[in-house]
PDB file of C-alpha atoms in Angstrom:
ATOM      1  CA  UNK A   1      -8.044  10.119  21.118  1.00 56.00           C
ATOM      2  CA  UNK A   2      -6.596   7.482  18.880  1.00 58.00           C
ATOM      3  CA  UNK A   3      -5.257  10.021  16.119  1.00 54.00           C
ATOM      4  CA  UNK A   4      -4.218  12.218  18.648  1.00 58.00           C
ATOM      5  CA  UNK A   5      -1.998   9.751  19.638  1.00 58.00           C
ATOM      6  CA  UNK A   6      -0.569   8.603  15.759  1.00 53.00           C
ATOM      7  CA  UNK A   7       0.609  12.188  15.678  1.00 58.00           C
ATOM      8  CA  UNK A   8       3.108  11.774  18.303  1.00 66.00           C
ATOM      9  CA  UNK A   9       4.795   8.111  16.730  1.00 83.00           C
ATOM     10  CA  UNK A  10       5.984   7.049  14.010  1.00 89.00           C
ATOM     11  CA  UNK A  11       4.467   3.137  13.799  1.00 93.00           C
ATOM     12  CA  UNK A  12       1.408   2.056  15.401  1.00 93.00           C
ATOM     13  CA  UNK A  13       0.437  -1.630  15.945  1.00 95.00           C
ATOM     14  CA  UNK A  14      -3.302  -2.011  16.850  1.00 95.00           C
ATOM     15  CA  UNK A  15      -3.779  -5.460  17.874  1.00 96.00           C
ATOM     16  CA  UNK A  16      -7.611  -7.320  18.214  1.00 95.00           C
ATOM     17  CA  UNK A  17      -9.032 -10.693  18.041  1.00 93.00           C
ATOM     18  CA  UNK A  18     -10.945 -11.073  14.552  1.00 91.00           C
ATOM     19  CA  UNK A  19     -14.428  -9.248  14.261  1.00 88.00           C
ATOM     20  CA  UNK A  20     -13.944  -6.999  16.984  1.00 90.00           C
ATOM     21  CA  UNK A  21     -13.529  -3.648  15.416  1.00 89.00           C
ATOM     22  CA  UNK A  22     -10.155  -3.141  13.761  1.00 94.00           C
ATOM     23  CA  UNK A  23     -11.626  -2.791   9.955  1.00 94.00           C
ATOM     24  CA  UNK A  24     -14.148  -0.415  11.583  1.00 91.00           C
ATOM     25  CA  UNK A  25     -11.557   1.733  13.644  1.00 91.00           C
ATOM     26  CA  UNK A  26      -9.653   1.958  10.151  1.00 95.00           C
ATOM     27  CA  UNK A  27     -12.559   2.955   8.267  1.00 94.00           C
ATOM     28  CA  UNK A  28     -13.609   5.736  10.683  1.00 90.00           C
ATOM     29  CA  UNK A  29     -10.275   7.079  10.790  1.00 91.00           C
ATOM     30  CA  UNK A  30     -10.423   7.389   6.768  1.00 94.00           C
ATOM     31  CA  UNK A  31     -13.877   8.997   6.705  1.00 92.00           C
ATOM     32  CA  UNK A  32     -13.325  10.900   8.977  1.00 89.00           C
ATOM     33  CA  UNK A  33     -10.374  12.357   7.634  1.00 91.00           C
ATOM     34  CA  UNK A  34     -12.534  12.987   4.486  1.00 91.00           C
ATOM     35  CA  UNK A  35     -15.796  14.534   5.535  1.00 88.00           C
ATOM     36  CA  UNK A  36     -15.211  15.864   8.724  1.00 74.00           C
ATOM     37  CA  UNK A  37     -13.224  18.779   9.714  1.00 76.00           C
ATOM     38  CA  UNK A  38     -11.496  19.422  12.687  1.00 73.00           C
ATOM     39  CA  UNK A  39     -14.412  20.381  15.285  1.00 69.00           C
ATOM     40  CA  UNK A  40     -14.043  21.734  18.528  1.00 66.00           C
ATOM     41  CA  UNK A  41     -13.958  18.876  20.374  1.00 68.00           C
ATOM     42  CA  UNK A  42     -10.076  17.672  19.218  1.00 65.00           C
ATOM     43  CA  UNK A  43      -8.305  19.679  21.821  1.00 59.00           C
ATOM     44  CA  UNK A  44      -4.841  18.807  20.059  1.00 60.00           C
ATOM     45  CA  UNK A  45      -3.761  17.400  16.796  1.00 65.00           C
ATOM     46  CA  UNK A  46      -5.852  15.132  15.211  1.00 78.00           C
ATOM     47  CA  UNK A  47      -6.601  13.013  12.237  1.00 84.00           C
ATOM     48  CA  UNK A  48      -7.399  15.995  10.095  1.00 82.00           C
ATOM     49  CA  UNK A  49      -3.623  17.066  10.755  1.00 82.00           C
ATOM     50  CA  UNK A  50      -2.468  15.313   7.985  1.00 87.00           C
ATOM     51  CA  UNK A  51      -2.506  16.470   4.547  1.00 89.00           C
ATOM     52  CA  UNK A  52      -3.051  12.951   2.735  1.00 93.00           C
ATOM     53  CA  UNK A  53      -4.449   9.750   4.655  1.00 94.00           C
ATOM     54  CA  UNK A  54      -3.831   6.136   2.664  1.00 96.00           C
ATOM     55  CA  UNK A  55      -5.834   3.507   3.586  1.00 97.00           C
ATOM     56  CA  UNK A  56      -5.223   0.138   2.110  1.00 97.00           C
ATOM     57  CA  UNK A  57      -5.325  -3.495   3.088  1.00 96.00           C
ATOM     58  CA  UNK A  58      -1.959  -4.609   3.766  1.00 96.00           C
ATOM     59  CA  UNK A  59      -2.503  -7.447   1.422  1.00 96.00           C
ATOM     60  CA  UNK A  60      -2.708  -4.765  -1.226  1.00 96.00           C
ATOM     61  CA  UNK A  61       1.076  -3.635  -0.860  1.00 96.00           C
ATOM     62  CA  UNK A  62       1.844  -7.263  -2.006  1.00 95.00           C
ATOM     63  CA  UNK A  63       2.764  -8.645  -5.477  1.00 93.00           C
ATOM     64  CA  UNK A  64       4.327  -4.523  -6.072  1.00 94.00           C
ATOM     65  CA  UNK A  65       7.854  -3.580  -6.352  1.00 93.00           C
ATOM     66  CA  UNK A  66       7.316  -0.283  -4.935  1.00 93.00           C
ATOM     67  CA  UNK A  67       4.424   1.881  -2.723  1.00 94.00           C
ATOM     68  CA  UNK A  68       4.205   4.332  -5.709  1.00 91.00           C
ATOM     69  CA  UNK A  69       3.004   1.394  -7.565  1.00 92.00           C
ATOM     70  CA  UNK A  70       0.543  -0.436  -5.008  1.00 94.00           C
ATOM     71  CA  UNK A  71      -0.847   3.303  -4.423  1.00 94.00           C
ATOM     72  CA  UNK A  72      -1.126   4.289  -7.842  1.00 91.00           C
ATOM     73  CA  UNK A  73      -2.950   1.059  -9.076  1.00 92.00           C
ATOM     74  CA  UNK A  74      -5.351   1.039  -5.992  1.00 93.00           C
ATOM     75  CA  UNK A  75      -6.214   4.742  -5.325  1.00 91.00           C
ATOM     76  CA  UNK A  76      -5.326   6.318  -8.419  1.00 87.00           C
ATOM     77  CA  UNK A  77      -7.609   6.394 -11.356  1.00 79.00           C
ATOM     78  CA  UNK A  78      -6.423   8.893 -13.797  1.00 76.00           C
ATOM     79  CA  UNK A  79      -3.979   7.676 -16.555  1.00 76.00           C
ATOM     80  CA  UNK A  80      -2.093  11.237 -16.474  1.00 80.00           C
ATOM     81  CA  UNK A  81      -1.105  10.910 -12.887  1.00 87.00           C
ATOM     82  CA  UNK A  82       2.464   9.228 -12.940  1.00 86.00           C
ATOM     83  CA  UNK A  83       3.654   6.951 -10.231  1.00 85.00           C
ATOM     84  CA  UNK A  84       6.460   9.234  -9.624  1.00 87.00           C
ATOM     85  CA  UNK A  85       3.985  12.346  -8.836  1.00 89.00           C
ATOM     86  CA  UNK A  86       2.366  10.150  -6.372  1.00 88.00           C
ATOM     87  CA  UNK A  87       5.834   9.660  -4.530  1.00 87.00           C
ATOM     88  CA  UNK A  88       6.222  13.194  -4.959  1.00 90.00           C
ATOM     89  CA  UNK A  89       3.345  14.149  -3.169  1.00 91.00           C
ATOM     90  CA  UNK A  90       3.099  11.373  -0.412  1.00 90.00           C
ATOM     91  CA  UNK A  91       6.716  12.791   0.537  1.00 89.00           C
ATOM     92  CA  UNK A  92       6.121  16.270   0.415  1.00 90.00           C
ATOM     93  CA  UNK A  93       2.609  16.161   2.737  1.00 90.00           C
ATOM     94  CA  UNK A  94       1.757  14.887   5.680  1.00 89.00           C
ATOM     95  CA  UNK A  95       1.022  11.465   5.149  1.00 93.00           C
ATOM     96  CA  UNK A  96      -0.621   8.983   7.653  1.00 93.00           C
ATOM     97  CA  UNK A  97      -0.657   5.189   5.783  1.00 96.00           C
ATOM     98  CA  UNK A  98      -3.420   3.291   7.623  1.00 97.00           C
ATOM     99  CA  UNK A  99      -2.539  -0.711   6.571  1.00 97.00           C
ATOM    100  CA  UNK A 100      -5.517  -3.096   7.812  1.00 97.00           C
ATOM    101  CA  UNK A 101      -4.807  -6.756   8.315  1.00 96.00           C
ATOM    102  CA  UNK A 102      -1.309  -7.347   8.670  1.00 96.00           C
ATOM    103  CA  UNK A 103      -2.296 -11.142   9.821  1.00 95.00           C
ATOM    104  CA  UNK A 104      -3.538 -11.464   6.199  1.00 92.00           C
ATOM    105  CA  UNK A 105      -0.776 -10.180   3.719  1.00 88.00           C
ATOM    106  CA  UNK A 106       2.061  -9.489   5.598  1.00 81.00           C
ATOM    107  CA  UNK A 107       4.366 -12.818   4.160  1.00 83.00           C
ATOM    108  CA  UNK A 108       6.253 -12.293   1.192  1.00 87.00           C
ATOM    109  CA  UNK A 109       5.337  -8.319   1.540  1.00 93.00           C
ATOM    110  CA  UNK A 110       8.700  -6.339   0.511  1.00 94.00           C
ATOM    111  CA  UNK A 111       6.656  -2.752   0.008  1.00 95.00           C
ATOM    112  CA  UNK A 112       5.301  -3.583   3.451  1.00 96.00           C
ATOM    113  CA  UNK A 113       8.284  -4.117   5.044  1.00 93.00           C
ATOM    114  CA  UNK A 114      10.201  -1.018   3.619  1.00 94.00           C
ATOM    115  CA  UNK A 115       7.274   1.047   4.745  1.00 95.00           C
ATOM    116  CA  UNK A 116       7.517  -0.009   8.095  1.00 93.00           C
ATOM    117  CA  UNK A 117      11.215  -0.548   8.775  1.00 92.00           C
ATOM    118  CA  UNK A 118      11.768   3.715   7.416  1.00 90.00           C
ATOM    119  CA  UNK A 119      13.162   2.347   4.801  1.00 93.00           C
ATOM    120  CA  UNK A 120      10.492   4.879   2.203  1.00 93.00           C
ATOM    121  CA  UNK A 121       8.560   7.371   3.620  1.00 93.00           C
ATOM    122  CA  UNK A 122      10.179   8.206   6.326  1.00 91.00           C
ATOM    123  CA  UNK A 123       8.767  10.624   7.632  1.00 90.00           C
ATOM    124  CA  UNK A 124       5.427  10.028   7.454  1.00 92.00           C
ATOM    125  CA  UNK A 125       3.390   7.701  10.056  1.00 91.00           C
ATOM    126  CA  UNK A 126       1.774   4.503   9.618  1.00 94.00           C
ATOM    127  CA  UNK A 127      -1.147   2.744  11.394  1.00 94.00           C
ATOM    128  CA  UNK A 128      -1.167  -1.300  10.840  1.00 96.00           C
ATOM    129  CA  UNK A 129      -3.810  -3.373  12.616  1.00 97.00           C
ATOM    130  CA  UNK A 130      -3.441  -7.111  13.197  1.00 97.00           C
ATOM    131  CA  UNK A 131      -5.204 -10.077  15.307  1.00 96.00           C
ATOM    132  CA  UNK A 132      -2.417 -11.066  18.143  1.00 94.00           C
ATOM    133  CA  UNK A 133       1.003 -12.121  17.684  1.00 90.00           C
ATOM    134  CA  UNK A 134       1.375 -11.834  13.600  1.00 92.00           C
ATOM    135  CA  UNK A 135       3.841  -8.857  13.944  1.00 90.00           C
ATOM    136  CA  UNK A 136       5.927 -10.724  17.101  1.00 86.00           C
ATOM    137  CA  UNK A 137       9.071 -10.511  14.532  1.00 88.00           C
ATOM    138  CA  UNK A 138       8.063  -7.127  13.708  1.00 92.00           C
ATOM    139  CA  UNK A 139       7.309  -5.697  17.004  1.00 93.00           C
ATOM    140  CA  UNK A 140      10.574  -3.238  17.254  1.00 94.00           C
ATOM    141  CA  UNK A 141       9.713  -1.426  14.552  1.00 94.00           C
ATOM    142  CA  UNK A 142       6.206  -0.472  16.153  1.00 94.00           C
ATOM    143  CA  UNK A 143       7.121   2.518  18.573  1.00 92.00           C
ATOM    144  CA  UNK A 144       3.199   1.772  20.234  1.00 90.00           C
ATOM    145  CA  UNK A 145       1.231  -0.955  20.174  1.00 92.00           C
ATOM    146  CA  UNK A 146      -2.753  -0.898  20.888  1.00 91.00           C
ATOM    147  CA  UNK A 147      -5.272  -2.896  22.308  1.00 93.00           C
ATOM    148  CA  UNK A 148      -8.460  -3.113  20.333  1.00 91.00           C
ATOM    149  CA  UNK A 149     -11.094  -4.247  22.614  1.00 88.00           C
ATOM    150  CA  UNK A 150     -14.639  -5.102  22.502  1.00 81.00           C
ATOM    151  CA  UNK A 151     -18.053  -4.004  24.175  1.00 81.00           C
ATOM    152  CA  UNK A 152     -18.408  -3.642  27.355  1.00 82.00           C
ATOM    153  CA  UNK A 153     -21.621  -4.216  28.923  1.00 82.00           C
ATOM    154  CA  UNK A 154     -22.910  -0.293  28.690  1.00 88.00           C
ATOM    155  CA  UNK A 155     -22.018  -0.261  25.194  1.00 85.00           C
ATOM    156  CA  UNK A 156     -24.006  -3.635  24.572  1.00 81.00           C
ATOM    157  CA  UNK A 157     -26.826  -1.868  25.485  1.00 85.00           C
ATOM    158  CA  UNK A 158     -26.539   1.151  23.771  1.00 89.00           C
ATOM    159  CA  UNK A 159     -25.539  -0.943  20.384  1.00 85.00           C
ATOM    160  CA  UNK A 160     -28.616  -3.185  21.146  1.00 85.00           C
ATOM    161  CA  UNK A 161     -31.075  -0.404  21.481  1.00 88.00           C
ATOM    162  CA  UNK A 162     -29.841   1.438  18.565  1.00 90.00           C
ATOM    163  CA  UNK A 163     -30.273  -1.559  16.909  1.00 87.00           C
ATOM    164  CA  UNK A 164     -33.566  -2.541  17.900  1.00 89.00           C
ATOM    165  CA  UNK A 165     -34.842   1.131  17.224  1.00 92.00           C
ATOM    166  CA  UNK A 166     -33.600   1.221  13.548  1.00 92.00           C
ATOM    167  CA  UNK A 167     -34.851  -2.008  13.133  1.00 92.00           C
ATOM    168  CA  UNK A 168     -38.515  -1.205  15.012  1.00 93.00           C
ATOM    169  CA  UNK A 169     -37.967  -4.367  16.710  1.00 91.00           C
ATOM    170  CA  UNK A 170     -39.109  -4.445  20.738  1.00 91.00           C
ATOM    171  CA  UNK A 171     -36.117  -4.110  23.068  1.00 88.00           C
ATOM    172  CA  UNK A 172     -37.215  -6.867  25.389  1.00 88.00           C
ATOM    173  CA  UNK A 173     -36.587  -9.520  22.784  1.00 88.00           C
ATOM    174  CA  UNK A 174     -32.728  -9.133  23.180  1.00 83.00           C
ATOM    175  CA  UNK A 175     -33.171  -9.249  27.200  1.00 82.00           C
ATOM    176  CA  UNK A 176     -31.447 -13.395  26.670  1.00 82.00           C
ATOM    177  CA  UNK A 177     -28.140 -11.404  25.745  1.00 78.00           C
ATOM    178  CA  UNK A 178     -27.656  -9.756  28.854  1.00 78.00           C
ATOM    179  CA  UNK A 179     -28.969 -12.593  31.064  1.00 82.00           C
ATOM    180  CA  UNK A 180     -27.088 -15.783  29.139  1.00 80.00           C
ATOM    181  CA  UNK A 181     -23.595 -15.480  30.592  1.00 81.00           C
ATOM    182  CA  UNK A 182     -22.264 -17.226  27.339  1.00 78.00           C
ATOM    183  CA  UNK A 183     -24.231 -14.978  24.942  1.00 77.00           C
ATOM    184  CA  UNK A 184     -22.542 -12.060  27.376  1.00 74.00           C
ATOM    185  CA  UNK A 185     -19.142 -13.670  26.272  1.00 74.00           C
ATOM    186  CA  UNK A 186     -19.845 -13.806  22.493  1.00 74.00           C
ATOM    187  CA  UNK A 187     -21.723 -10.662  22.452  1.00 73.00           C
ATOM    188  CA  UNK A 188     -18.340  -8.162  23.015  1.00 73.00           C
ATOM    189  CA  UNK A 189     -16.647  -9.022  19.963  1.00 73.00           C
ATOM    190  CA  UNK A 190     -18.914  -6.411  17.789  1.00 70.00           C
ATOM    191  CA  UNK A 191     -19.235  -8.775  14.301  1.00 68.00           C
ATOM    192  CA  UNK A 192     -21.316 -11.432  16.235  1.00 68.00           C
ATOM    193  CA  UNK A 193     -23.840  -8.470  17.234  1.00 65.00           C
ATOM    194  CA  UNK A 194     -25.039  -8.181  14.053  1.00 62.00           C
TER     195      UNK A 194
END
């Protein structure tokens, strides 16, 4: 539903508390971009819409003068492929720019903050994810901003039997997380169930 949704906006702010999924919503977005194709349960545009998908940290934009350049040294391993072709093509397809962890790189960030004011790209669309309140200067230049929340209790379950299956280990020995009211409280931010 979630890249159904980037289609339609420009700049996306998806918001979480730390360890509850945002690197993980990022990275499936990006995979499946590249392995998947478009099956028939997207019943509207979708992540596969877009021609060329970046995916970088936004604490990789910094220390660049441009987005040719932070692309080009991070994604681009051929010598023959000039930053300016890279423009060139980010311009002329599609582009959705998925930047993880504004609440770590987004001081002293020019490229950053030209990608996300229009001021480059502009017409592509860009997905930035961030624990609360980092982007509060930065918030009118999202057009939506998303909640990234954790597991609720049906989805504890289903994460702890997967888990206890791949890891042959008895189910009953993780009955204390559903009966411990703090363990319930810890156990929705997804990092802390591994």
């Amino acid at each position: 539903e979630l890249s159904r949704v980037v289609l339609a906006v420009k700049a996306i702010l998806a918001e979480g508390e730390a360890g509850i999924g945002k690197s993980t919503l990022c990275q499936h977005l990006a995979l499946a971009w590249s392995t998947q194709k478009c099956s028939k349960n997207c019943v509207g545009p979708c992540v596969h819409s877009f021609g060329i998908l970046v995916y970088l940290t936004v604490s990789d934009l910094k220390g660049f003068r441009s987005l040719s350049d932070a692309v080009h040294a991070h994604l681009i391993s051929e010598e023959q492929i000039t930053k300016e072709s890279v423009i060139e093509v980010l311009q002329q397809s599609n582009t959705l720019f998925i930047l993880d962890g504004l609440d770590e790189g987004h001081s002293d960030n020019p490229v950053f903050e030209s990608l996300i004011k229009g001021q480059v790209m502009k017409t592509s669309r860009v997905l930035v994810t961030s624990r609360p309140s980092y982007a509060r200067g930065l918030l009118h230049h999202f057009h939506l901003l998303l909640s990234v929340e954790g597991f609720n209790l049906k989805e504890k379950q289903e994460y702890v039997e997967r888990f206890a299956q791949d890891k042959n280990i008895p189910i009953e020995r993780f009955a204390v997380i559903f009966k411990n009211e703090y363990i319930q409280i810890i156990s929705s931010t997804p990092l802390t169930m591994n």
